[in-house]
Coordinates of C-alpha atoms and ligand atoms in Angstrom, one line a residue:
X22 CA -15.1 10.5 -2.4
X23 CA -15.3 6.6 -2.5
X24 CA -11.5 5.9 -1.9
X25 CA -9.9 2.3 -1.8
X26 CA -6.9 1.0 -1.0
X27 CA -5.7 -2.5 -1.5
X28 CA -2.6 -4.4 0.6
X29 CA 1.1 -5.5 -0.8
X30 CA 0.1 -7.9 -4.1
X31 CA 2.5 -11.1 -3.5
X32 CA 3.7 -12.9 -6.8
X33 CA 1.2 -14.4 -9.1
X34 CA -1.6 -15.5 -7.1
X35 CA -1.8 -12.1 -5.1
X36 CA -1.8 -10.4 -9.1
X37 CA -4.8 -12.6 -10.1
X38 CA -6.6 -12.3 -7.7
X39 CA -6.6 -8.5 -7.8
X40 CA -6.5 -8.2 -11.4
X41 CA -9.6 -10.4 -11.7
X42 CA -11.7 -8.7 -8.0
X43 CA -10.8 -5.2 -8.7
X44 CA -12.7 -4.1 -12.0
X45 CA -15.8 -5.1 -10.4
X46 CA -14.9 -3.9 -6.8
X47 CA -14.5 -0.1 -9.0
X48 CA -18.0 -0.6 -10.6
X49 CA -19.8 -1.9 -8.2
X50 CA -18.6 0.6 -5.7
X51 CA -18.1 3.7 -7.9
X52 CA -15.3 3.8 -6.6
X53 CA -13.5 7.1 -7.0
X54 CA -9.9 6.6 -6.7
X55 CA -7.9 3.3 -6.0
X56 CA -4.0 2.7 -5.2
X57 CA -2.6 -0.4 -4.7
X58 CA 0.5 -1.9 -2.8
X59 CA 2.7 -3.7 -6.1
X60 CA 6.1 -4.2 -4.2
X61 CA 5.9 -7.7 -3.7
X62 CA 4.1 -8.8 -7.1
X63 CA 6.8 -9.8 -8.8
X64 CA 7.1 -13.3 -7.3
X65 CA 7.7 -11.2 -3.9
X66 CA 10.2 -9.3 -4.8
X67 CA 9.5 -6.0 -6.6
X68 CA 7.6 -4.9 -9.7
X69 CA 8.0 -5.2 -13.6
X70 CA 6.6 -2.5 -15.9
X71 CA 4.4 -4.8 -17.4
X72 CA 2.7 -5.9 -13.8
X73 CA 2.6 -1.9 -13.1
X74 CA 0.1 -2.0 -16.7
X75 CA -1.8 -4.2 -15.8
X76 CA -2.4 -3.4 -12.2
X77 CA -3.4 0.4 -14.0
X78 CA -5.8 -1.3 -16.1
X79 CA -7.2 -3.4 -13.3
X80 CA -8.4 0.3 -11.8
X81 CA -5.7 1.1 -10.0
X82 CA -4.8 5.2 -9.9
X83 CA -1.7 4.8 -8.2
X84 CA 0.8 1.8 -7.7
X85 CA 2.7 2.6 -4.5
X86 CA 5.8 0.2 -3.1
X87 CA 8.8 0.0 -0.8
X88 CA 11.8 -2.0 0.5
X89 CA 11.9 -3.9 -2.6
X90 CA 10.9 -1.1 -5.4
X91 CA 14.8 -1.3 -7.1
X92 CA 14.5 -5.6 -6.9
X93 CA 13.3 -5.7 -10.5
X94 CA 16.1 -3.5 -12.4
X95 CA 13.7 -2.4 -14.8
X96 CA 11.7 -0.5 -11.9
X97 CA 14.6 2.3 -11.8
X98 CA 14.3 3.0 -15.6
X99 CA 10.4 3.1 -15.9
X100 CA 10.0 4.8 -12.0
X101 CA 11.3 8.4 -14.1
X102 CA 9.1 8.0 -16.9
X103 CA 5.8 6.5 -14.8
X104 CA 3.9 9.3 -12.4
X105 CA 1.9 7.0 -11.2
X106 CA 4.4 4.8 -9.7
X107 CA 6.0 5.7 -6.5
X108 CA 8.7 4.7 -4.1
X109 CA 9.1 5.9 -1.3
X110 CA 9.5 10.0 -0.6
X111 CA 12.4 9.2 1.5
X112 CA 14.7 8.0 -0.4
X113 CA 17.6 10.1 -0.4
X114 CA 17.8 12.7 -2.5
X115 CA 18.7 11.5 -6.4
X116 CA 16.8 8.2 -6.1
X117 CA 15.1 7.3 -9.2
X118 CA 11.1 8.7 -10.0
X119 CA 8.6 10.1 -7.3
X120 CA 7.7 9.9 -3.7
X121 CA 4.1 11.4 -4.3
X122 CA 1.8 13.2 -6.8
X123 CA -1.4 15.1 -7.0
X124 CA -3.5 13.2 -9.2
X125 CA -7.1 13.8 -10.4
X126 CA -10.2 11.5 -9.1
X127 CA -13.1 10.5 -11.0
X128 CA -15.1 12.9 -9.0
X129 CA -12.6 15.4 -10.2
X130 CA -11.1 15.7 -6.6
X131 CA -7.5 16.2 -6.4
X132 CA -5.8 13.6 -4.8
X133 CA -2.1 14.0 -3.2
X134 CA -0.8 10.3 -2.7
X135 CA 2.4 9.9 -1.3
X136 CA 4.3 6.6 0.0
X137 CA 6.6 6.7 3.0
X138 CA 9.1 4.1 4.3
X139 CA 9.8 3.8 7.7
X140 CA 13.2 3.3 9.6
X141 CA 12.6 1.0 12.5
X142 CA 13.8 -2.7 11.8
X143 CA 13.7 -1.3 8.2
X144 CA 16.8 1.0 6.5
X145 CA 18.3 3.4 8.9
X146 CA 19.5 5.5 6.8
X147 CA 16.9 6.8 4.7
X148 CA 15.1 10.1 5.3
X149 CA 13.3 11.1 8.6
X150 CA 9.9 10.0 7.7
X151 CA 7.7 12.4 9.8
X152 CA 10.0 15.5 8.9
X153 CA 9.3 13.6 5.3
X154 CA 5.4 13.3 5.8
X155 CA 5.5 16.9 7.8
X156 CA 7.0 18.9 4.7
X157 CA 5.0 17.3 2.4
X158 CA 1.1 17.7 3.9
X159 CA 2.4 21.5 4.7
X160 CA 3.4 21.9 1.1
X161 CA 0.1 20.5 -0.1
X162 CA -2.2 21.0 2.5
X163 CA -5.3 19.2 3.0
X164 CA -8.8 21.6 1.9
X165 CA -5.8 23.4 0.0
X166 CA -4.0 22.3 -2.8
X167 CA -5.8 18.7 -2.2
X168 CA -8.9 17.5 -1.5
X169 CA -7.7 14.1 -0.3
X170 CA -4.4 13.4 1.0
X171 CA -3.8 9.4 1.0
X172 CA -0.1 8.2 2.5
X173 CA 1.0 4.9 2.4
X174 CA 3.0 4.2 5.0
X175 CA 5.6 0.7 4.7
X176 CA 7.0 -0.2 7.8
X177 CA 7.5 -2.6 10.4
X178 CA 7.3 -1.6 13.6
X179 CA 3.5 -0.9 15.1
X180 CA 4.9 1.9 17.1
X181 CA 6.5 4.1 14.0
X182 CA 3.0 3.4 12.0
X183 CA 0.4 4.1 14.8
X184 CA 2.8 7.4 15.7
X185 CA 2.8 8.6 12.0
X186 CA -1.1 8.5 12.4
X187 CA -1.3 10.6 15.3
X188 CA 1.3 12.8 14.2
X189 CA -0.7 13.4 10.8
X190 CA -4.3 13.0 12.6
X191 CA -6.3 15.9 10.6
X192 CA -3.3 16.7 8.2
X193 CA -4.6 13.9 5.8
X194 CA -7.4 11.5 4.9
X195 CA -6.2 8.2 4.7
X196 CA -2.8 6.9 6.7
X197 CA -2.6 3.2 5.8
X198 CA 0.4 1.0 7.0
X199 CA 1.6 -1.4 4.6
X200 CA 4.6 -4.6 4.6
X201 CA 4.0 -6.9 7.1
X202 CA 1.3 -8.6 5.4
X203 CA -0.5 -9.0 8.4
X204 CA -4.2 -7.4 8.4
X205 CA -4.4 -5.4 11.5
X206 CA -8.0 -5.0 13.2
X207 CA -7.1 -1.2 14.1
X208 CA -8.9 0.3 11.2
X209 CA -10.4 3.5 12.6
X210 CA -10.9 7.0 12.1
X211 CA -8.5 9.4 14.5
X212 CA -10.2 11.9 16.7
X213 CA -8.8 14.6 14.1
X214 CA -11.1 12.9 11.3
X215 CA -7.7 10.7 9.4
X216 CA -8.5 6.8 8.6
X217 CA -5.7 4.7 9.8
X218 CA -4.9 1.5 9.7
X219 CA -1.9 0.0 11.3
X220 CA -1.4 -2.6 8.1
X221 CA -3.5 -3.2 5.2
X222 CA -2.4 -6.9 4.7
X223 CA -1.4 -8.5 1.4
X224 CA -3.3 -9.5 -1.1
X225 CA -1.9 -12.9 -1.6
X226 CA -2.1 -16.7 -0.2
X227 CA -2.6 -16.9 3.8
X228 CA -2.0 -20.4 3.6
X229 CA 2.2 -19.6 4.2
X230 CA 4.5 -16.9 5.9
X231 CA 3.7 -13.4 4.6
X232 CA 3.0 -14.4 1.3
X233 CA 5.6 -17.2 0.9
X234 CA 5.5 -21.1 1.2
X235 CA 6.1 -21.4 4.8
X236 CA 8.6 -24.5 4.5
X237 CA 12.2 -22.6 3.8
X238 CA 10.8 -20.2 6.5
X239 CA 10.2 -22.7 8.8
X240 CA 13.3 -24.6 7.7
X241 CA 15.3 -21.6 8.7
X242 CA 14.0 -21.0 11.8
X243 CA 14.7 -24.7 13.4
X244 CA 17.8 -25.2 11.4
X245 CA 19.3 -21.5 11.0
X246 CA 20.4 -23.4 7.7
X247 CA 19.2 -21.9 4.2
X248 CA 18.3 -24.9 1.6
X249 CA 16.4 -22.3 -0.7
X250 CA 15.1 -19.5 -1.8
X251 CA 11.8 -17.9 -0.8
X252 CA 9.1 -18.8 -3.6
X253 CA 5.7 -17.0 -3.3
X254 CA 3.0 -19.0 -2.1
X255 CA 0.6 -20.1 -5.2
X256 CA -2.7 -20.6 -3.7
X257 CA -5.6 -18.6 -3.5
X258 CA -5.3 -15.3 -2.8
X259 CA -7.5 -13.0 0.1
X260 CA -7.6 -9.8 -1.1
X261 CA -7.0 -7.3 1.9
X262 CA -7.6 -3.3 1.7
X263 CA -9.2 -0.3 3.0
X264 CA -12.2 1.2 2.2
X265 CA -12.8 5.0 2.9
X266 CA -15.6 7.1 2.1
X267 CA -13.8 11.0 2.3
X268 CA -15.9 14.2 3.0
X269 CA -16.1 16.2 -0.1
X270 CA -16.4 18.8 2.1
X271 CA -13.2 18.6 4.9
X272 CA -11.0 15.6 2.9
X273 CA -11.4 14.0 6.3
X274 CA -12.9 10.4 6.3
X275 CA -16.4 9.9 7.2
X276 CA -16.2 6.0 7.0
X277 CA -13.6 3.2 7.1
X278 CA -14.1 -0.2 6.5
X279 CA -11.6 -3.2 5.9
X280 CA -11.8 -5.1 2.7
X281 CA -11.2 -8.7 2.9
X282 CA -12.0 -11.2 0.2
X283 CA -11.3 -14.8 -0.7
X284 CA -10.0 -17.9 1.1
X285 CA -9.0 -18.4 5.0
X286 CA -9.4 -15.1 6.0
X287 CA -13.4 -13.8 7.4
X288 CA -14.8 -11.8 4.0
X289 CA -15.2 -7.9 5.4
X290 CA -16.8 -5.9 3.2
X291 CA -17.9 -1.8 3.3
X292 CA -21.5 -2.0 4.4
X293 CA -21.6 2.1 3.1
X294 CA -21.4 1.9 -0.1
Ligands
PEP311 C1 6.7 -8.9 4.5 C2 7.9 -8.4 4.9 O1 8.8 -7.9 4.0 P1 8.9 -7.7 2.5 O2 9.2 -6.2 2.4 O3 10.0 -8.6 2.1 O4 7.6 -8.0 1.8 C3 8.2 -8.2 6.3 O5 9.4 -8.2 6.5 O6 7.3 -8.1 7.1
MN312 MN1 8.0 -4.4 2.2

């Protein structure tokens, strides 16, 4: 199964630039099944309905987010009605729509996705994320219930992501760390057969501070005094993702490859496919 999975879109440049890469990236890879990060596409913070559309029609299976999901008000009405938008599983019990589903691939495989938040230098006080990730991949195992098993993991700290990896290592096919926005050259396959990565990166302009124009940023680190608010950056976007090619036969990933395409960042491409 050609599985790929693409970084946290920021505001409209991060949008266009998947909206216009990823119908072709599907075709031209035949590709199987594709989720993509949407939490910062609305201007950085959060996603409308609308942008969840269109990132659906773009070839997107799943839209997966995190800290900012609730941002756009909207999101809590639509994330009940739309199972192929998550937030994270972790919410506390009650929070609005779905943590993960069991969706169907174009090579008929079925496909549990399921996004997780993590606690350190993030919310305290959601959920236990591995007791989380741990009920879930025993309630639909891996070669079970699903044939893939895809977790997109939004946190922070290094540490919690590279630890949810191990801790899952031959539980799942793909554990891929998403939020800081930062591409991380860890891409690998475990020694239990899971494709990790520690960050996916964004899919948005480098050419600032994760996604934003770097001067309020800069502004408030050397004057610790806000003059505005954070605006996404509108340059060019790089498109940054994962590319996995997952045994039919164990749902364990054979190949992993970063995706990276577009402006200031070196263009990395799956040489598999
Ligand atoms: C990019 C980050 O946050 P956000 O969730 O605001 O995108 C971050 O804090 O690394
Ligand atoms: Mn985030």
């Amino acid at each position: 199964m050609r599985f790929l999975f693409l970084g946290d879109m920021v505001g409209r440049s991060g949008r266009n630039a998947v909206f216009s890469a990823l119908p072709g990236l599907v075709c031209d890879y035949r590709l199987d099944f594709v989720v993509v990060n949407g939490e910062n596409s609305a201007g950085g913070f959060g996603i409308t309905e609308d942008i969840f559309h269109e990132t659906l029609r773009a070839g997107a299976d799943v839209v997966t987010t995190g800290n900012h999901v609730w941002d756009q008000r909207e999101a809590l009405e639509f994330a009940a009605r739309e199972e192929r938008f998550l937030r994270p599983l972790n919410y506390p019990k009650g929070a609005p729509g779905n943590g993960s589903g069991l969706f169907e691939a174009k090579n008929g495989a079925r496909v549990l996705v399921a996004n997780i938040m993590g606690r350190v230098f993030m919310a305290p006080d959601l959920d236990d994320p591995f007791a989380c990730a741990d009920y879930l991949v025993s309630a639909c195992p891996l070669g079970e219930q699903a044939d893939a098993v895809i977790i997109d993991f939004h946190a922070e700290a290094t540490s919690e992501k590279q630890s949810m990896g191990h801790f899952l290592d031959g539980r799942a096919s793909v554990i891929v760390g998403t939020h800081t926005h930062v591409p991380t050259a860890d891409h690998q396959i475990l020694t239990g057969g899971t494709a990790y990565q520690s960050d996916a990166g964004m899919c948005g302009d480098y050419d600032s501070s994760l996604g934003m124009e770097k001067e309020e940023p800069i502004n408030r680190f050397v004057t610790k005094v806000p003059r505005g608010r954070f605006e996404a950056a509108q340059g060019p976007a790089t498109i940054c993702g994962l590319a996995v090619e997952i045994s039919d036969r164990t749902g364990l990933a054979e190949k992993v490859s970063a995706l990276r395409i577009g402006p200031r960042l070196q263009e990395q491409r799956p040489d598999f496919w």
